[in-house]
PDB file of C-alpha atoms in Angstrom:
ATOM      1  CA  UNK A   2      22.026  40.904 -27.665  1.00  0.00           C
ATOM      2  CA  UNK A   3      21.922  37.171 -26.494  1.00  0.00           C
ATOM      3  CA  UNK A   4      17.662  36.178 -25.260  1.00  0.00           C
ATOM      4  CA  UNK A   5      18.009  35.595 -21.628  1.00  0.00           C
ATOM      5  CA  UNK A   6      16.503  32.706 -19.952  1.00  0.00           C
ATOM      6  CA  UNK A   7      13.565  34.229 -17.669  1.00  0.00           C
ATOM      7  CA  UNK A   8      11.914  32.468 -14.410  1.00  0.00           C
ATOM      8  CA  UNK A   9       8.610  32.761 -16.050  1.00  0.00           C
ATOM      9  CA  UNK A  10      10.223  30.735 -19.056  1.00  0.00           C
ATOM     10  CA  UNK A  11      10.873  27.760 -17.101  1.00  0.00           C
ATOM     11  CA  UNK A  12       7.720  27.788 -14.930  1.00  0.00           C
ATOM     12  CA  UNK A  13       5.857  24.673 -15.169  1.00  0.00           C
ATOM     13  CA  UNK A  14       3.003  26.490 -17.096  1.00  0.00           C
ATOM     14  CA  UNK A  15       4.766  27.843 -19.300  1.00  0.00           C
ATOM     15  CA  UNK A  16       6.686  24.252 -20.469  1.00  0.00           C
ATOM     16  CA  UNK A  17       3.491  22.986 -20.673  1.00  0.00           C
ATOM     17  CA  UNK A  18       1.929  25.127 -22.797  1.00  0.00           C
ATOM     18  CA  UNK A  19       5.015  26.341 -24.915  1.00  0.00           C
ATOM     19  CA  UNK A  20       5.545  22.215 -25.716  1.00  0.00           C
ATOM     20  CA  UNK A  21       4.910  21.025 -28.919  1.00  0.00           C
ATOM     21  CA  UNK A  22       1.627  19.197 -29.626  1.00  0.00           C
ATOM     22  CA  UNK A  23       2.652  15.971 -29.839  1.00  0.00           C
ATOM     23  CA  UNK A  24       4.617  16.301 -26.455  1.00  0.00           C
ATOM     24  CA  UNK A  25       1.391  17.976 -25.285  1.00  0.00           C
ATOM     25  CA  UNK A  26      -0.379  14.850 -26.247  1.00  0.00           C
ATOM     26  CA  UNK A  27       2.374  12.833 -24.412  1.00  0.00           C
ATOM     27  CA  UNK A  28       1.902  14.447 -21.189  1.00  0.00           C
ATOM     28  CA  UNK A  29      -2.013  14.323 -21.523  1.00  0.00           C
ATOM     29  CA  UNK A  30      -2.128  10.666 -21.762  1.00  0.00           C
ATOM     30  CA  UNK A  31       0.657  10.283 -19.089  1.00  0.00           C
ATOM     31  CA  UNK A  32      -1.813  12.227 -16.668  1.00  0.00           C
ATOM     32  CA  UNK A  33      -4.550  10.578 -17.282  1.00  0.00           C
ATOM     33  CA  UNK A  34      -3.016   7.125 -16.622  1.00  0.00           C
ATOM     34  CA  UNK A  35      -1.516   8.690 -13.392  1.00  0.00           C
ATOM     35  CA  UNK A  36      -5.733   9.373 -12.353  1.00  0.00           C
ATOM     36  CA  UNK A  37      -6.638   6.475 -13.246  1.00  0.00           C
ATOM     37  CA  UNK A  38      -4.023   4.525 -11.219  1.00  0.00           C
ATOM     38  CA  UNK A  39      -4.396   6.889  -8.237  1.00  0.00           C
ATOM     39  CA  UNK A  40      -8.319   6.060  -8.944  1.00  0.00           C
ATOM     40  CA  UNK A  41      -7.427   1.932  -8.696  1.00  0.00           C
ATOM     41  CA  UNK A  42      -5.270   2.101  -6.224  1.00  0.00           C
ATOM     42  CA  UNK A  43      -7.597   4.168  -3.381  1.00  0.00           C
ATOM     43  CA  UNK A  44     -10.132   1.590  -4.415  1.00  0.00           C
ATOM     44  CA  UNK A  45      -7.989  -1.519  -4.746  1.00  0.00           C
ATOM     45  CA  UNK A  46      -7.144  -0.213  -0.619  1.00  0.00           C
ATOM     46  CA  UNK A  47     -10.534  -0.152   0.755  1.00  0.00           C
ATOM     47  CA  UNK A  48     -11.115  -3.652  -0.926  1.00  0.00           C
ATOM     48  CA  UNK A  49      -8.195  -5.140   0.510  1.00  0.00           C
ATOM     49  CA  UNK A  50      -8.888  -4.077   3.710  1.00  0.00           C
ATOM     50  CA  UNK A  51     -12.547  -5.030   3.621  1.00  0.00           C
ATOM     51  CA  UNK A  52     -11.288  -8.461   2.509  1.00  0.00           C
ATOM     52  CA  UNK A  53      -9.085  -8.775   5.560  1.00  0.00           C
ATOM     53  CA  UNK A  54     -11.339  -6.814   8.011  1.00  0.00           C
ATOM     54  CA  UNK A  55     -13.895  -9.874   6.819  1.00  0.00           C
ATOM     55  CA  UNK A  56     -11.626 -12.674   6.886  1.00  0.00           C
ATOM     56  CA  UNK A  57     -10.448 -11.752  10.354  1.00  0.00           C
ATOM     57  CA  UNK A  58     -14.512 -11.406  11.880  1.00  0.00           C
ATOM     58  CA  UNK A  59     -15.046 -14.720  10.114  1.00  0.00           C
ATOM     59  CA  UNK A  60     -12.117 -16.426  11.828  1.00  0.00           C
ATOM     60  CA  UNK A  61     -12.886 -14.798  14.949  1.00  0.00           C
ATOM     61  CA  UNK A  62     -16.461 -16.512  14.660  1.00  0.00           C
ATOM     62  CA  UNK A  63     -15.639 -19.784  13.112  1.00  0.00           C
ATOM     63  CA  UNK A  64     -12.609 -20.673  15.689  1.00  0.00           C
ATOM     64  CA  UNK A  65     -14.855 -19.821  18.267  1.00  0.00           C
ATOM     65  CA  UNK A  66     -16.456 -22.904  18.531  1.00  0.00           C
ATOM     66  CA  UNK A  67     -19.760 -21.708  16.724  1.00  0.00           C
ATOM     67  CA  UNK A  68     -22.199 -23.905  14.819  1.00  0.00           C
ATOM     68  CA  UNK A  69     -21.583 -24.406  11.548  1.00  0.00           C
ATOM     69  CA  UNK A  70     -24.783 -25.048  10.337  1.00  0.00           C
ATOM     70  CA  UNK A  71     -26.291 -21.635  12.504  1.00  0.00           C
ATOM     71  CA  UNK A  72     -22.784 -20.096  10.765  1.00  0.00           C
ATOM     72  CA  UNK A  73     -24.285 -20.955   7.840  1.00  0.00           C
ATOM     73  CA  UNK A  74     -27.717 -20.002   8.194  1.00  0.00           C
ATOM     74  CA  UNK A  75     -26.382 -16.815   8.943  1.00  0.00           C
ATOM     75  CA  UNK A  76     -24.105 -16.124   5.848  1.00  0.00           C
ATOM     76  CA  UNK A  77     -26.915 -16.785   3.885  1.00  0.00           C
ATOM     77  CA  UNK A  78     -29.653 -14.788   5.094  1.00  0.00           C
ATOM     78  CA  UNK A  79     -27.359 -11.678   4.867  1.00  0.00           C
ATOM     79  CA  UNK A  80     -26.125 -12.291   1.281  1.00  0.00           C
ATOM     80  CA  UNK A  81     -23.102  -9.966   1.461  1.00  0.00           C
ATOM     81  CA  UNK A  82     -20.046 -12.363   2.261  1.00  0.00           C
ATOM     82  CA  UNK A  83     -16.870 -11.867   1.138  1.00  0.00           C
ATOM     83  CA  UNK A  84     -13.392 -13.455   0.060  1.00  0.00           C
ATOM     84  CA  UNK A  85     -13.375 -16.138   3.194  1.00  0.00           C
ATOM     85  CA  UNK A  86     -16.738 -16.357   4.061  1.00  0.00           C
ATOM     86  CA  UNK A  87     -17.575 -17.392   0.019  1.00  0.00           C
ATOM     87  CA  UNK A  88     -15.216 -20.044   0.608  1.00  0.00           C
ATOM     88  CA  UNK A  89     -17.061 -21.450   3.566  1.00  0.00           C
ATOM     89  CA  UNK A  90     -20.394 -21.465   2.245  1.00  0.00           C
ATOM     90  CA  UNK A  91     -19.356 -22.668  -1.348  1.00  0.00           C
ATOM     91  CA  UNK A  92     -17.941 -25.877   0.664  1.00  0.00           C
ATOM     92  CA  UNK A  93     -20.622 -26.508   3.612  1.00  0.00           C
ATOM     93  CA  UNK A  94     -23.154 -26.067   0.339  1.00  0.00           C
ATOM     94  CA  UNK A  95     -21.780 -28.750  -1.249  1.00  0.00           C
ATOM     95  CA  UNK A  96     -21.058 -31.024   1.826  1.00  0.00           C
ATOM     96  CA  UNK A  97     -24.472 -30.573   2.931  1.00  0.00           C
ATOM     97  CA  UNK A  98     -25.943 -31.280  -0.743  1.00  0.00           C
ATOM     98  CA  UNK A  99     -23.228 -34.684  -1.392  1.00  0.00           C
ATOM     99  CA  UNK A 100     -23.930 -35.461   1.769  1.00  0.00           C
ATOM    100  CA  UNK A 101     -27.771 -35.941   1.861  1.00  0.00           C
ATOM    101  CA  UNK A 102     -27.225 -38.691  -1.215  1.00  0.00           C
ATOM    102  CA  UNK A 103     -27.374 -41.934  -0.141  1.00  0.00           C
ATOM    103  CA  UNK A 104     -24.575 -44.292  -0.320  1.00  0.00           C
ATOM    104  CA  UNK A 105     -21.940 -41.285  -1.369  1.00  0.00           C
ATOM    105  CA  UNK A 106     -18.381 -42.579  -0.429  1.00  0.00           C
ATOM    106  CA  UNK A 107     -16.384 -40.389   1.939  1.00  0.00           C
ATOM    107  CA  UNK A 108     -13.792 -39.753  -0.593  1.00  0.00           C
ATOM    108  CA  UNK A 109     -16.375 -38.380  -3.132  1.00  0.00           C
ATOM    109  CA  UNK A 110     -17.714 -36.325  -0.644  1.00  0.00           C
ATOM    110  CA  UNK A 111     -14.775 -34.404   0.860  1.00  0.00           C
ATOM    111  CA  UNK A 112     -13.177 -34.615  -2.933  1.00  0.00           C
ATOM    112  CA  UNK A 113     -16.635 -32.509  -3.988  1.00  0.00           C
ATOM    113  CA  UNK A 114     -16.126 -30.192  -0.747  1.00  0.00           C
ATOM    114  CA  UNK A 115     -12.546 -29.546  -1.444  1.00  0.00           C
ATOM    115  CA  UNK A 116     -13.481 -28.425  -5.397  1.00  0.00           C
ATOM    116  CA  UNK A 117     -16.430 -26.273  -4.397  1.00  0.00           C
ATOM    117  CA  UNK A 118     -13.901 -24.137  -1.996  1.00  0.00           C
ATOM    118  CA  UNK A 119     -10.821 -24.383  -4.725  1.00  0.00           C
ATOM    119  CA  UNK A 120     -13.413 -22.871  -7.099  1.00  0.00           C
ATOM    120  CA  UNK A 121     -14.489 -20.497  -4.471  1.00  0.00           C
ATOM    121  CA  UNK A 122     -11.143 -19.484  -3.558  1.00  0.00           C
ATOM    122  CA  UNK A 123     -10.033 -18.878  -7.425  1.00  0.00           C
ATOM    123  CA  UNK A 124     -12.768 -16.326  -7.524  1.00  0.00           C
ATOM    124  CA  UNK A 125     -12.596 -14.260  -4.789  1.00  0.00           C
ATOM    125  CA  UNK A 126      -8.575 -14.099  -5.478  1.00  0.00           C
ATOM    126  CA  UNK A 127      -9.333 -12.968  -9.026  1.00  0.00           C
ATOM    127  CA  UNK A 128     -11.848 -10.708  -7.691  1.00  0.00           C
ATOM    128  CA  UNK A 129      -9.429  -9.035  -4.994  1.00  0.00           C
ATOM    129  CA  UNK A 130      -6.461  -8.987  -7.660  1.00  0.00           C
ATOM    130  CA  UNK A 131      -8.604  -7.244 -10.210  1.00  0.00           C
ATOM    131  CA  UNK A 132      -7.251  -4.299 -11.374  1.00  0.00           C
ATOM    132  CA  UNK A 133      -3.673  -4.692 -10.586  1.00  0.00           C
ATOM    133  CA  UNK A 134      -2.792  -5.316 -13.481  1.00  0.00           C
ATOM    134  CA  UNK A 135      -3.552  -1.846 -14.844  1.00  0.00           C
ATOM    135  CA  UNK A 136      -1.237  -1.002 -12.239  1.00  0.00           C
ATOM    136  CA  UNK A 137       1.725  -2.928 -13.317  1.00  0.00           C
ATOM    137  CA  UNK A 138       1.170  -1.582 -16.767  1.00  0.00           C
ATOM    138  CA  UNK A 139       1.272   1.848 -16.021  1.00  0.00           C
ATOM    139  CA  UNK A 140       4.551   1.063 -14.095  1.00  0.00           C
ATOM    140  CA  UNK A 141       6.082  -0.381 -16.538  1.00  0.00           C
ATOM    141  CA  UNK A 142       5.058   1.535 -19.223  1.00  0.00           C
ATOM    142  CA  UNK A 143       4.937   5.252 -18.494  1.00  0.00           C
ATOM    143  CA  UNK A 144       9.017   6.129 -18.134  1.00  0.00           C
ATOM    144  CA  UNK A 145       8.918   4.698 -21.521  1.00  0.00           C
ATOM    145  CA  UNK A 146       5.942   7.308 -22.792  1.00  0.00           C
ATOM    146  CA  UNK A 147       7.588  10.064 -20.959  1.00  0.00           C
ATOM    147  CA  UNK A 148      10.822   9.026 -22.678  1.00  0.00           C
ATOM    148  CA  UNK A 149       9.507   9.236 -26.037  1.00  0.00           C
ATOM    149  CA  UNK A 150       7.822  12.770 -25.249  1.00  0.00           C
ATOM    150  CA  UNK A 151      10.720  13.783 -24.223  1.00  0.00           C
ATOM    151  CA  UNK A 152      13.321  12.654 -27.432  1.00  0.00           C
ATOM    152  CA  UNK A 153      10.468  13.913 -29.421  1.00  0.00           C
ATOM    153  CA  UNK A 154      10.575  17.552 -27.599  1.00  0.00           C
ATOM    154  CA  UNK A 155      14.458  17.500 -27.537  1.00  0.00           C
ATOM    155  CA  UNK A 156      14.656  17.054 -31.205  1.00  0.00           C
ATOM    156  CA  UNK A 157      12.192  20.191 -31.673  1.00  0.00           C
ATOM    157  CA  UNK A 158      14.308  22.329 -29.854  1.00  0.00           C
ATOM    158  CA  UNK A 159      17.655  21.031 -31.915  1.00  0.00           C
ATOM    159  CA  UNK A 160      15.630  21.522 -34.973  1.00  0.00           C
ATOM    160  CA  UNK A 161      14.572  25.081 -33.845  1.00  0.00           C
ATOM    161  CA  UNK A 162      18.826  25.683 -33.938  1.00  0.00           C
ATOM    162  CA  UNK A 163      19.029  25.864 -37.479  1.00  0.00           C
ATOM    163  CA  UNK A 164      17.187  29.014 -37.542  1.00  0.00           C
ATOM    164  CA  UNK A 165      19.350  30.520 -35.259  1.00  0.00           C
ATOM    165  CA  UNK A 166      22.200  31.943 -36.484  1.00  0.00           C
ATOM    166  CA  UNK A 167      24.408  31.438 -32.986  1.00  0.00           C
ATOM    167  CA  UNK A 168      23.322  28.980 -30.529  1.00  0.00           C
ATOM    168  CA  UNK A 169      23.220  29.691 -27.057  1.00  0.00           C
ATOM    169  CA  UNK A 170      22.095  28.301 -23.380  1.00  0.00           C
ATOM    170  CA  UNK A 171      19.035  30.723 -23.687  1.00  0.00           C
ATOM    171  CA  UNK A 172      18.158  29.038 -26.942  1.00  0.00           C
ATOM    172  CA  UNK A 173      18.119  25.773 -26.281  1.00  0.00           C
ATOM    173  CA  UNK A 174      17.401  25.003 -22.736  1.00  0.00           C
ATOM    174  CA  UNK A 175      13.548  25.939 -22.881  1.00  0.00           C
ATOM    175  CA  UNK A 176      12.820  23.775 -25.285  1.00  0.00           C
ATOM    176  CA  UNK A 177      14.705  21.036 -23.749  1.00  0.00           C
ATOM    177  CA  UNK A 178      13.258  21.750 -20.173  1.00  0.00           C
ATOM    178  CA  UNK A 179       9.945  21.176 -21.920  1.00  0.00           C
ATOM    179  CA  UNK A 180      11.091  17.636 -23.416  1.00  0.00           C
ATOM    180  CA  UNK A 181      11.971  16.673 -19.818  1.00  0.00           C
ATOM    181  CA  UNK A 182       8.850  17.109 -18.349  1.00  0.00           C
ATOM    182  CA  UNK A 183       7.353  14.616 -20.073  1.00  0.00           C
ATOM    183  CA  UNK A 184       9.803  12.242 -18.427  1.00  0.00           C
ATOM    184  CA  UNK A 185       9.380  13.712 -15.134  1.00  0.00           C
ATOM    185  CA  UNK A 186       5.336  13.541 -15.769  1.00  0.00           C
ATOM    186  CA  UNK A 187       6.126   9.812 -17.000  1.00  0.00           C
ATOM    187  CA  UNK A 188       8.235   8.826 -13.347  1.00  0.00           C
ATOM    188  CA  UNK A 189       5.413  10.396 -11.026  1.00  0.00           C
ATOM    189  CA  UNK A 190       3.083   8.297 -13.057  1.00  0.00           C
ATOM    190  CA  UNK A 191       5.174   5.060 -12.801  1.00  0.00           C
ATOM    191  CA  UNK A 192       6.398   5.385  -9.223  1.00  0.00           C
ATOM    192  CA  UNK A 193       2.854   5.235  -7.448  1.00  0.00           C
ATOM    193  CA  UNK A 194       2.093   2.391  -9.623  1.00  0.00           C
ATOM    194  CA  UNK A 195       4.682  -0.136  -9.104  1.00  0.00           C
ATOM    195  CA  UNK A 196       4.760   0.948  -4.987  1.00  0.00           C
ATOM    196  CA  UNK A 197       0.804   0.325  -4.957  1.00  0.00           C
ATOM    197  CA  UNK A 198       1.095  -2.566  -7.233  1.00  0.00           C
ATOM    198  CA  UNK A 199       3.766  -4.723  -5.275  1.00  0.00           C
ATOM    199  CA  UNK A 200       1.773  -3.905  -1.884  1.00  0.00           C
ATOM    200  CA  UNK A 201      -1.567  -5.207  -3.926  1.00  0.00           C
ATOM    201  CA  UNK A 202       0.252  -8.115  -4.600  1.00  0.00           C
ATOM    202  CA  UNK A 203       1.959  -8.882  -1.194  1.00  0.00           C
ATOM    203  CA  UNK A 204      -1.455  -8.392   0.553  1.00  0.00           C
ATOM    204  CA  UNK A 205      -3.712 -10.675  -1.937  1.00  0.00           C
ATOM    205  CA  UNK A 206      -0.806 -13.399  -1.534  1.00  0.00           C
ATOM    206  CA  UNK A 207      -1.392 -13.150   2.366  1.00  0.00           C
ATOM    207  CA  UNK A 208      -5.017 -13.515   1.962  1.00  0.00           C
ATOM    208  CA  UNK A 209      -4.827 -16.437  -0.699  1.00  0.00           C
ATOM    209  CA  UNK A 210      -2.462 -18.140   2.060  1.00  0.00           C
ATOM    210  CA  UNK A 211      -4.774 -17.699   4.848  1.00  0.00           C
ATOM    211  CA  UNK A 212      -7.173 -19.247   2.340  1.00  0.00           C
ATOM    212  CA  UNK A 213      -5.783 -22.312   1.349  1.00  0.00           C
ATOM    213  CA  UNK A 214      -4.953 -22.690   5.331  1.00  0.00           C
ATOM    214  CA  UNK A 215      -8.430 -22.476   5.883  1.00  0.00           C
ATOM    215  CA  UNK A 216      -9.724 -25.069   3.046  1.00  0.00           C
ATOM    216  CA  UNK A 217      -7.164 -27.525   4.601  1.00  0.00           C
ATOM    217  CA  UNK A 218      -8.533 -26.886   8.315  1.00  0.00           C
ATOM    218  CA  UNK A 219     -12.315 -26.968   7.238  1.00  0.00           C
ATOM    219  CA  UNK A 220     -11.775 -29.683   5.092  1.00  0.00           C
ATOM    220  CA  UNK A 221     -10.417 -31.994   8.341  1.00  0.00           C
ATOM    221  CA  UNK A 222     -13.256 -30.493  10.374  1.00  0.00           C
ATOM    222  CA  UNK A 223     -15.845 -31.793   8.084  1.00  0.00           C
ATOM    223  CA  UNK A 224     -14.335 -35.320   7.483  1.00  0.00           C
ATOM    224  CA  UNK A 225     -14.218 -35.768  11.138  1.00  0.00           C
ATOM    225  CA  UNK A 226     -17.874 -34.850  11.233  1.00  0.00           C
ATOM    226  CA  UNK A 227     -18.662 -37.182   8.123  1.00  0.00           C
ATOM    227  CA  UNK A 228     -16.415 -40.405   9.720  1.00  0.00           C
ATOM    228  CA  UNK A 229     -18.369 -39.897  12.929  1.00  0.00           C
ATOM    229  CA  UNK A 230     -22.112 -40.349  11.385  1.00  0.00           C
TER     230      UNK A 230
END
């Protein structure tokens, strides 16, 4: 009598277990790139949003017609600014420094204030796009892992046909219902990734934006307040 393919067969379990070791191995290292992504990307979110919760306080109190130097004074004695607020005291730093030499052309000066927040800048976009990267590579690169679990698991279960002297359904689909969960462990490891990874990068674009908006409008602010001394 032909082996009958049971429910408890094709549970998820029992692929899992029933797999071969390599496939096994496959599926391991396809799970633990899914944590790890899942573990970026819930902390990639609460950066981003910390970064823009920031950068929208700061705006609020810069535009409103604040001091700069009390602004200042006040960014420093906390110590804790972030992604915009960097870039502000990285260039009123060095305006204030350049600007206390004597006989320092106004070029020179705003061309030192301008590199101080460009430098600025680069680092807290680094710092906010840290990480993504990991992202992208587990995107790209886990269908592809899966894939290769699974070819290796469907050439098991072929293999496993020679010692069968007729081939049937209930032969071969367990072992090739094993192979394909490596694929289907590779796609919900992928998926996430690329989704969380092309948000990432749409949101720390927005932010650089608003930044190099913001070295442009400072950077007229403070020559206007350099001309008129």
């Amino acid at each position: 009598m032909d082996a009958t393919i049971t429910t408890d067969d094709l549970s998820l379990f029992s692929m899992v277990s029933n797999a071969s070791v390599i496939v096994q191995i496959v599926m391991g290292i396809l799970l633990l790139m899914s944590l790890l992504s899942w573990w970026h990307i819930f902390i990639k979110w609460f950066s981003l949003r910390h970064a823009r919760s920031k950068t929208d306080s700061f705006e609020s109190a810069f535009w409103s017609g604040s001091d700069l130097n009390a602004l200042y004074n006040q960014l420093n004695r906390s110590g804790d600014g972030v992604a915009m607020e960097k870039i502000f005291e990285a260039g009123f730093a060095e305006f204030l420094k350049l600007r206390r030499q004597a006989g320092v052309d106004l070029n020179i000066l705003m061309e030192g204030t301008r590199r101080a927040m460009r430098a600025a800048c680069q680092r807290e976009v680094d710092r906010l796009d840290a990480h993504t990267s990991f992202l992208a590579t587990v995107g790209s690169i886990s269908p592809y892992v899966g894939l290769l679990g699974t070819v290796w698991g469907i050439m098991n279960a072929f293999r496993g046909l020679a010692n069968v002297g007729q081939a049937t359904l209930a032969h071969v689909a367990p072992g090739i219902a094993e192979a394909l969960v490596a694929t289907a462990i590779g796609l919900f490891a992928a998926i996430p990734a690329v989704v969380a990874y092309n948000r990432f990068a749409h949101d720390v674009d927005r932010l650089a934006n608003r930044f190099d908006s913001f070295i442009e409008e400072f950077s007229n602010i403070l020559q206007r307040q350099a001309a008129a001394k």
